[in-house]
Amino acid sequence: MRLGGRLSAAIEILTDIETRHRPVAQALKDWGISHRFAGSKDRSAIGNLVYDALRRKRSYGHRMGSDAPNAIVAAAAMEGLSLDAEALTKAIDGDKFAPDLPDPETLRAFPEHRALDAPGAVRADIPDWLADRFEVLFGESWVEEAAALSDRPPLDLRANTLKASHDKVLEALSPFHAEPSGLTPTGIRIAPIEGDGRHPNVQVEAGFLKGWFEIQDEGSQLAALLSGAEPGMQILDYCAGAGGKTLALSAALENTGQIHAYDGDRQRLAPIYDRLARAGCRNVQVHDPRDELAELEAAMDIVFVDAPCSGTGTWRRRPDAKWRLSEANLEKRIAEQDAVLDQAARYVKPGGRLVYVTCSVLPDENAERIEAFLGGAGGFVPLDLGGIWERAMATGASPEAGAEGNAEVHRLALSAGTALMMTPLKTGTDGFFVCVMERPA
């Protein structure tokens, strides 16, 4: 396919997403099924256009003077492929599949129109109703913090030390220019896509099939690291889902102790069985949602709660979720978070830890939920996670990064203790909130 056909396909897919309110991944998949003539390179390039257009829909719309699909796709093509108006027009000239684009004057003005005169929420590429929350949380840098959630993300991996060393995985992935990710001793990063390129399908690599590594954002890896998991511990991963953090915790325990992986949704939990087998995790017991967990009450060294959330921290990877999120959705998540904290707390033994994690940057789901929980009768005390972070960075981070500067993370003061917030702008990860609380002995 030539560029004109790719632009038309991206416009068609965006229109489908907007009119039918469909997730972007499903819309792209269905388009590919109904257009089997499109090769993998074409589908990847079209996907880049769609994702870039969704990531910066508001700022592109402002700069183009229209948020119509053809306008924001043209903007995504010009910026993502480094094309000016003349180059874009020339690339689609004579292509019978090319779409109608904005007028030449609008296209010529686009590269110089940086939306500096636009309201903050437009420059930040977020819905208006979230602007106050970002500003309260991030202060003067709120626009930059929010805008970084619209960048193309890297592909992050975690070397599974149960089966392979960090160096061994790096060597296996050297054809893809993989590098140490910097903040964790097992993290590996493949740089963000450039132009119309695509990330390698690492899941067909021999190393992946042998269980040498897993796909996992470094922020998620850090959340597991900050939990304080050590060999021999008893851990309950209360919202285990597909098992990404379960696997990281299993490796941290060096296949000793016991990890109980539980999730209330059987469908979310289903992939964990194959992942555990591939990774060689022998210290994990999976609990079906119907299982009774009474025998675990007040017996766990760590209860890890990766709570259901809005996913605002993952907007780089799921930009369509940004525009579907509503205040009603957020209120539903908040209720679920309060409930899961109360339920999970009873499994922590005296002197044990309750770890609360979200992939959200919204205060409503993070510090406010912790303060509400601490107001209950559990007696939990938040730890100074800022200090734990500094020690982890000094002793556990990749040597290539060095300890200096690795403490660049948002420290959020609670009524007692400190929680942490990771963001693309600050740590180069997805957005994650982590709070570690201790039950008095």
Coordinates of C-alpha atoms in Angstrom, one line a residue:
M1 CA 0.0 0.0 0.0
R2 CA 1.1 3.6 -0.7
L3 CA 0.8 6.3 1.8
G4 CA -2.6 7.5 0.5
G5 CA -4.1 4.1 1.1
R6 CA -2.7 3.9 4.6
L7 CA -4.1 7.4 5.4
S8 CA -7.5 6.3 4.1
A9 CA -7.4 3.2 6.2
A10 CA -6.4 5.1 9.3
I11 CA -9.3 7.5 8.7
E12 CA -11.7 4.7 8.3
I13 CA -10.6 3.0 11.5
L14 CA -10.8 6.2 13.5
T15 CA -14.3 6.9 12.2
D16 CA -15.2 3.4 13.3
I17 CA -13.8 3.9 16.8
E18 CA -15.7 7.2 17.2
T19 CA -19.0 6.2 15.8
R20 CA -19.2 2.7 17.4
H21 CA -17.2 3.6 20.6
R22 CA -14.9 0.6 20.1
P23 CA -11.5 -0.1 21.6
V24 CA -8.7 0.7 19.1
A25 CA -7.1 -2.8 19.2
Q26 CA -10.4 -4.4 18.2
A27 CA -11.1 -1.9 15.5
L28 CA -7.6 -2.5 14.0
K29 CA -8.0 -6.2 14.2
D30 CA -11.3 -6.2 12.5
W31 CA -10.0 -3.9 9.7
G32 CA -7.1 -6.3 9.1
I33 CA -9.4 -9.3 8.9
S34 CA -11.6 -7.5 6.3
H35 CA -8.6 -6.2 4.3
R36 CA -6.4 -9.3 4.1
F37 CA -4.5 -7.8 1.1
A38 CA -2.7 -5.5 3.6
G39 CA 0.6 -6.9 4.6
S40 CA 2.1 -6.8 8.1
K41 CA 4.1 -3.7 7.3
D42 CA 1.0 -1.9 6.1
R43 CA -1.0 -2.9 9.1
S44 CA 1.8 -1.7 11.4
A45 CA 2.1 1.7 9.6
I46 CA -1.7 2.2 9.8
G47 CA -1.7 1.3 13.4
N48 CA 1.0 3.9 14.1
L49 CA -1.1 6.6 12.4
V50 CA -4.2 5.6 14.4
Y51 CA -2.5 5.4 17.7
D52 CA -0.6 8.7 17.1
A53 CA -3.8 10.4 16.1
L54 CA -5.6 9.2 19.3
R55 CA -2.6 10.1 21.5
R56 CA -2.7 13.8 20.4
K57 CA -6.2 14.2 19.2
R58 CA -6.9 17.5 21.0
S59 CA -3.6 19.3 20.1
Y60 CA -3.7 18.0 16.5
G61 CA -7.3 19.2 16.2
H62 CA -6.4 22.6 17.6
R63 CA -3.4 23.0 15.2
M64 CA -5.4 21.8 12.2
G65 CA -8.5 23.8 13.1
S66 CA -10.5 20.6 12.9
D67 CA -10.7 17.3 14.9
A68 CA -12.2 15.4 11.9
P69 CA -10.5 12.1 11.3
N70 CA -8.9 13.2 8.1
A71 CA -7.4 16.3 9.8
I72 CA -5.8 14.5 12.8
V73 CA -4.6 11.6 10.6
A74 CA -2.9 14.1 8.3
A75 CA -1.3 15.7 11.4
A76 CA -0.2 12.3 12.7
A77 CA 1.4 11.5 9.3
M78 CA 3.2 14.9 9.1
E79 CA 4.6 14.7 12.6
G80 CA 5.2 11.0 12.8
L81 CA 6.8 10.7 9.4
S82 CA 8.5 14.1 9.5
L83 CA 6.7 15.3 6.4
D84 CA 5.9 18.9 5.5
A85 CA 2.9 19.9 3.4
E86 CA 4.8 19.6 0.1
A87 CA 6.2 16.2 0.9
L88 CA 2.8 14.9 2.1
T89 CA 1.0 16.2 -1.0
K90 CA 3.7 14.7 -3.3
A91 CA 3.5 11.3 -1.5
I92 CA -0.2 10.9 -2.2
D93 CA -0.3 12.5 -5.7
G94 CA -1.9 10.3 -8.2
D95 CA -2.9 7.7 -5.6
K96 CA -6.5 6.8 -6.3
F97 CA -6.9 5.5 -2.7
A98 CA -5.7 8.7 -1.1
P99 CA -8.3 10.6 1.0
D100 CA -9.3 14.2 0.9
L101 CA -7.0 16.1 3.3
P102 CA -7.3 19.6 4.8
D103 CA -6.5 22.5 2.5
P104 CA -2.9 23.2 1.5
E105 CA -2.7 26.4 3.6
T106 CA -3.7 24.5 6.7
L107 CA -1.2 21.8 6.0
R108 CA 1.6 24.3 5.4
A109 CA 0.8 26.1 8.7
F110 CA 0.7 22.9 10.8
P111 CA 4.4 22.4 11.5
E112 CA 4.8 25.9 12.9
H113 CA 1.5 25.9 14.8
R114 CA 2.5 24.5 18.2
A115 CA -0.8 25.1 20.1
L116 CA 1.0 27.4 22.5
D117 CA -2.1 29.6 22.6
A118 CA -4.4 26.7 23.4
P119 CA -5.9 26.0 26.9
G120 CA -3.8 23.7 29.1
A121 CA -6.0 20.6 28.6
V122 CA -5.6 20.9 24.8
R123 CA -1.8 21.2 25.1
A124 CA -1.8 18.3 27.5
D125 CA -4.0 16.2 25.3
I126 CA -6.5 15.2 28.0
P127 CA -10.2 15.7 28.6
D128 CA -11.1 19.1 30.2
W129 CA -12.6 17.5 33.3
L130 CA -9.2 16.0 34.2
A131 CA -7.2 19.2 34.0
D132 CA -7.7 20.3 37.6
R133 CA -6.6 16.9 38.9
F134 CA -3.4 17.0 36.9
E135 CA -2.7 20.5 38.0
V136 CA -3.2 19.8 41.7
L137 CA -1.0 16.7 41.5
F138 CA 1.9 18.0 39.3
G139 CA 1.8 21.8 39.8
E140 CA 3.5 23.9 37.2
S141 CA 4.7 20.9 35.2
W142 CA 1.2 19.4 34.8
V143 CA 0.9 20.1 31.1
E144 CA 4.3 18.5 30.4
E145 CA 3.5 15.5 32.6
A146 CA 0.2 14.9 30.9
A147 CA 1.6 15.4 27.4
A148 CA 4.3 12.8 28.1
L149 CA 1.5 10.3 28.4
S150 CA 0.9 10.9 24.7
D151 CA 4.4 9.9 23.6
R152 CA 5.2 6.6 21.8
P153 CA 6.2 4.1 24.5
P154 CA 9.3 1.8 24.5
L155 CA 9.0 -1.9 24.6
D156 CA 10.1 -3.0 28.1
L157 CA 11.0 -6.5 29.1
R158 CA 12.0 -8.3 32.3
A159 CA 14.8 -10.9 32.3
N160 CA 13.4 -13.9 34.1
T161 CA 16.3 -14.8 36.4
L162 CA 14.8 -18.2 37.2
K163 CA 15.9 -19.2 33.7
A164 CA 18.4 -16.7 32.3
S165 CA 20.7 -13.9 33.3
H166 CA 20.2 -10.3 32.4
D167 CA 23.3 -10.4 30.1
K168 CA 22.1 -13.6 28.4
V169 CA 18.7 -12.0 27.5
L170 CA 20.4 -8.9 26.3
E171 CA 22.6 -10.9 24.0
A172 CA 19.7 -12.9 22.7
L173 CA 17.8 -9.6 21.9
S174 CA 20.9 -7.8 20.5
P175 CA 19.5 -7.8 16.9
F176 CA 16.8 -5.5 18.1
H177 CA 19.2 -3.0 19.8
A178 CA 17.9 -3.9 23.2
E179 CA 19.5 -2.0 26.1
P180 CA 19.4 -2.2 29.9
S181 CA 16.4 -0.2 30.9
G182 CA 18.2 1.5 33.8
L183 CA 16.1 1.4 36.9
T184 CA 15.9 -2.3 37.6
P185 CA 18.6 -4.9 37.5
T186 CA 16.5 -7.2 35.3
G187 CA 14.9 -4.5 33.0
I188 CA 15.5 -4.4 29.2
R189 CA 14.3 -1.8 26.8
I190 CA 13.8 -1.5 23.1
A191 CA 13.4 2.1 22.0
P192 CA 10.1 3.6 20.9
I193 CA 9.0 3.2 17.3
E194 CA 10.3 5.8 14.9
G195 CA 8.4 6.8 11.7
D196 CA 6.4 4.0 10.2
G197 CA 8.5 1.3 11.9
R198 CA 7.3 -1.3 14.3
H199 CA 8.5 -3.1 17.4
P200 CA 9.8 -6.7 16.9
N201 CA 7.4 -9.5 17.7
V202 CA 9.5 -10.8 20.6
Q203 CA 6.9 -13.4 21.5
V204 CA 8.1 -15.5 18.6
E205 CA 11.7 -15.4 19.7
A206 CA 13.2 -18.6 21.1
G207 CA 14.2 -16.8 24.3
F208 CA 10.6 -15.8 25.0
L209 CA 9.3 -19.3 24.3
K210 CA 11.9 -20.8 26.6
G211 CA 10.8 -18.4 29.4
W212 CA 13.9 -16.3 29.5
F213 CA 12.0 -13.0 29.5
E214 CA 8.6 -11.4 29.9
I215 CA 7.1 -8.3 28.4
Q216 CA 6.6 -5.9 31.4
D217 CA 6.8 -2.1 31.7
E218 CA 9.7 -1.1 34.0
G219 CA 7.2 0.8 36.2
S220 CA 5.5 -2.5 36.9
Q221 CA 8.8 -4.2 37.6
L222 CA 9.7 -1.4 40.0
A223 CA 6.3 -1.9 41.8
A224 CA 7.3 -5.5 42.5
L225 CA 10.8 -4.5 43.5
L226 CA 9.5 -1.9 46.0
S227 CA 7.3 -4.5 47.7
G228 CA 10.2 -5.8 49.6
A229 CA 9.7 -9.4 48.5
E230 CA 12.5 -11.7 49.6
P231 CA 13.2 -15.5 49.4
G232 CA 11.1 -17.7 51.7
M233 CA 8.2 -15.2 52.1
Q234 CA 4.5 -16.0 52.0
I235 CA 2.8 -13.6 49.5
L236 CA -0.7 -13.1 48.3
D237 CA -1.1 -11.4 44.9
Y238 CA -4.7 -10.5 45.5
C239 CA -5.5 -9.0 42.0
A240 CA -3.1 -11.2 40.0
G241 CA -4.8 -10.9 36.6
A242 CA -2.7 -12.4 33.9
G243 CA 0.2 -12.7 36.3
G244 CA 2.8 -10.2 35.2
K245 CA 3.7 -9.1 38.8
T246 CA 3.2 -12.6 40.1
L247 CA 6.0 -13.8 37.8
A248 CA 8.2 -10.9 38.9
L249 CA 7.6 -11.7 42.6
S250 CA 8.3 -15.4 42.0
A251 CA 11.7 -14.6 40.6
A252 CA 12.4 -12.2 43.5
L253 CA 11.7 -15.1 45.9
E254 CA 14.0 -17.3 43.8
N255 CA 11.3 -20.0 43.6
T256 CA 11.2 -20.3 47.4
G257 CA 8.4 -19.5 49.8
Q258 CA 4.9 -19.4 48.4
I259 CA 3.0 -17.0 46.2
H260 CA -0.8 -17.3 46.2
A261 CA -2.2 -15.8 43.0
Y262 CA -5.8 -14.8 43.2
D263 CA -8.2 -12.8 41.1
G264 CA -12.0 -12.4 41.2
D265 CA -12.2 -12.6 37.4
R266 CA -11.6 -16.0 35.9
Q267 CA -11.1 -14.6 32.4
R268 CA -8.4 -12.2 33.6
L269 CA -6.7 -15.0 35.5
A270 CA -6.7 -17.6 32.6
P271 CA -3.4 -16.7 30.9
I272 CA -1.4 -17.1 34.2
Y273 CA -1.2 -20.9 33.9
D274 CA 0.7 -20.9 30.6
R275 CA 2.9 -18.0 31.7
L276 CA 3.9 -19.7 35.0
A277 CA 4.8 -22.9 33.2
R278 CA 6.9 -21.1 30.6
A279 CA 8.7 -19.1 33.2
G280 CA 9.5 -22.1 35.4
C281 CA 7.7 -20.7 38.5
R282 CA 7.3 -23.5 41.0
N283 CA 6.4 -21.5 44.1
V284 CA 3.0 -20.1 42.8
Q285 CA -0.4 -21.6 43.7
V286 CA -3.2 -20.2 41.6
H287 CA -6.6 -19.7 43.4
D288 CA -9.8 -19.9 41.4
P289 CA -12.3 -17.1 42.2
R290 CA -14.5 -19.7 43.9
D291 CA -11.6 -20.8 46.2
E292 CA -11.9 -20.1 49.9
L293 CA -8.9 -18.1 51.2
A294 CA -9.7 -18.3 54.9
E295 CA -6.6 -20.3 55.7
L296 CA -4.5 -17.3 54.5
E297 CA -6.0 -14.8 56.8
A298 CA -3.4 -12.9 59.0
A299 CA -0.7 -15.2 57.6
M300 CA 0.9 -13.3 54.7
D301 CA 4.2 -11.5 54.8
I302 CA 3.1 -9.4 51.9
V303 CA -0.3 -8.9 50.3
F304 CA 0.2 -7.3 46.9
V305 CA -2.8 -5.4 45.6
D306 CA -2.6 -4.3 41.9
A307 CA -5.9 -2.6 42.1
P308 CA -8.4 -2.2 39.3
C309 CA -8.1 1.4 38.1
S310 CA -8.7 3.9 35.3
G311 CA -5.4 3.0 33.6
T312 CA -4.5 6.7 33.1
G313 CA -0.8 5.8 33.5
T314 CA -0.9 3.5 30.4
W315 CA -2.3 6.1 28.0
R316 CA 0.8 5.9 25.9
R317 CA -0.2 2.3 25.1
R318 CA -4.0 2.7 25.2
P319 CA -4.8 6.2 24.1
D320 CA -8.4 5.4 23.2
A321 CA -9.1 4.8 26.9
K322 CA -8.3 8.4 27.6
W323 CA -11.3 9.6 25.6
R324 CA -13.6 6.9 26.9
L325 CA -12.9 7.6 30.6
S326 CA -15.8 9.4 32.4
E327 CA -16.4 10.6 35.9
A328 CA -18.9 7.7 36.3
N329 CA -16.2 5.2 35.3
L330 CA -13.8 6.8 37.8
E331 CA -16.4 6.6 40.6
K332 CA -16.9 2.9 39.9
R333 CA -13.2 2.3 40.1
I334 CA -12.9 4.2 43.4
A335 CA -15.5 2.0 45.0
E336 CA -13.8 -1.1 43.7
Q337 CA -10.4 0.1 45.1
D338 CA -11.9 0.8 48.6
A339 CA -13.5 -2.6 48.6
V340 CA -10.4 -4.5 47.5
L341 CA -8.2 -2.7 50.1
D342 CA -10.5 -3.7 52.9
Q343 CA -10.7 -7.3 51.7
A344 CA -7.0 -7.7 51.1
A345 CA -6.0 -6.2 54.5
R346 CA -7.2 -9.1 56.5
Y347 CA -4.6 -11.5 55.0
V348 CA -1.7 -9.5 56.2
K349 CA 0.0 -10.9 59.3
P350 CA 1.2 -8.7 62.2
G351 CA 4.4 -7.1 61.0
G352 CA 3.5 -7.9 57.4
R353 CA 3.1 -5.5 54.5
L354 CA 0.1 -4.4 52.4
V355 CA 1.3 -3.1 49.0
Y356 CA -1.2 -0.9 47.0
V357 CA -0.4 -0.3 43.3
T358 CA -2.3 1.3 40.5
C359 CA -1.4 2.1 36.9
S360 CA -3.1 5.5 37.4
V361 CA -1.8 9.0 38.1
L362 CA -5.1 10.3 39.4
P363 CA -5.1 11.4 43.1
D364 CA -8.7 10.0 43.5
E365 CA -7.4 6.5 42.9
N366 CA -4.1 6.8 44.8
A367 CA -3.3 9.0 47.8
E368 CA -7.0 9.7 48.5
R369 CA -7.7 6.0 48.6
I370 CA -4.8 5.4 51.0
E371 CA -5.9 8.2 53.3
A372 CA -9.5 6.8 53.3
F373 CA -8.2 3.3 54.1
L374 CA -5.9 4.6 56.9
G375 CA -9.0 6.2 58.5
G376 CA -10.4 2.8 59.1
A377 CA -9.7 0.4 61.9
G378 CA -6.9 -1.7 60.4
G379 CA -4.0 0.1 62.2
F380 CA -1.8 0.0 59.1
V381 CA 1.1 2.5 58.9
P382 CA 2.6 3.7 55.6
L383 CA 6.3 3.3 55.2
D384 CA 8.7 6.0 53.9
L385 CA 8.8 4.6 50.4
G386 CA 11.0 7.5 49.3
G387 CA 13.8 6.1 51.4
I388 CA 13.2 2.5 50.2
W389 CA 13.3 3.8 46.6
E390 CA 16.7 5.5 47.2
R391 CA 18.2 2.3 48.7
A392 CA 16.7 0.2 45.9
M393 CA 18.2 2.5 43.3
A394 CA 21.6 2.5 45.0
T395 CA 21.8 -1.3 45.2
G396 CA 19.6 -2.7 42.5
A397 CA 19.5 -0.5 39.5
S398 CA 21.4 -1.3 36.3
P399 CA 25.0 -0.2 36.6
E400 CA 24.7 1.6 33.2
A401 CA 22.3 4.0 34.8
G402 CA 24.2 4.7 38.0
A403 CA 22.6 5.6 41.3
E404 CA 23.0 9.4 40.6
G405 CA 19.7 10.7 39.4
N406 CA 17.8 7.4 39.7
A407 CA 15.8 8.9 42.6
E408 CA 13.9 11.1 40.1
V409 CA 10.4 10.1 41.1
H410 CA 7.4 11.8 42.5
R411 CA 7.3 11.5 46.3
L412 CA 3.8 12.0 47.7
A413 CA 3.5 12.8 51.4
L414 CA 0.7 11.0 53.2
S415 CA -0.6 11.7 56.7
A416 CA 2.2 9.4 57.7
G417 CA 4.9 7.9 55.4
T418 CA 5.5 8.5 51.7
A419 CA 4.1 7.0 48.5
L420 CA 5.7 7.1 45.1
M421 CA 4.4 8.1 41.7
M422 CA 6.3 7.0 38.5
T423 CA 5.5 8.8 35.2
P424 CA 6.8 8.9 31.6
L425 CA 8.3 12.4 32.1
K426 CA 10.0 11.6 35.5
T427 CA 11.0 8.0 35.3
G428 CA 10.5 7.0 31.6
T429 CA 8.0 4.4 32.7
D430 CA 4.3 4.1 32.5
G431 CA 2.4 5.9 35.2
F432 CA 2.4 3.9 38.5
F433 CA 1.4 4.7 42.0
V434 CA 2.9 2.6 44.8
C435 CA 2.3 2.7 48.6
V436 CA 3.6 0.2 51.1
M437 CA 1.9 -0.1 54.5
E438 CA 2.8 -2.2 57.5
R439 CA 0.5 -3.9 60.0
P440 CA 1.8 -3.3 63.5
A441 CA 3.3 -6.5 65.1

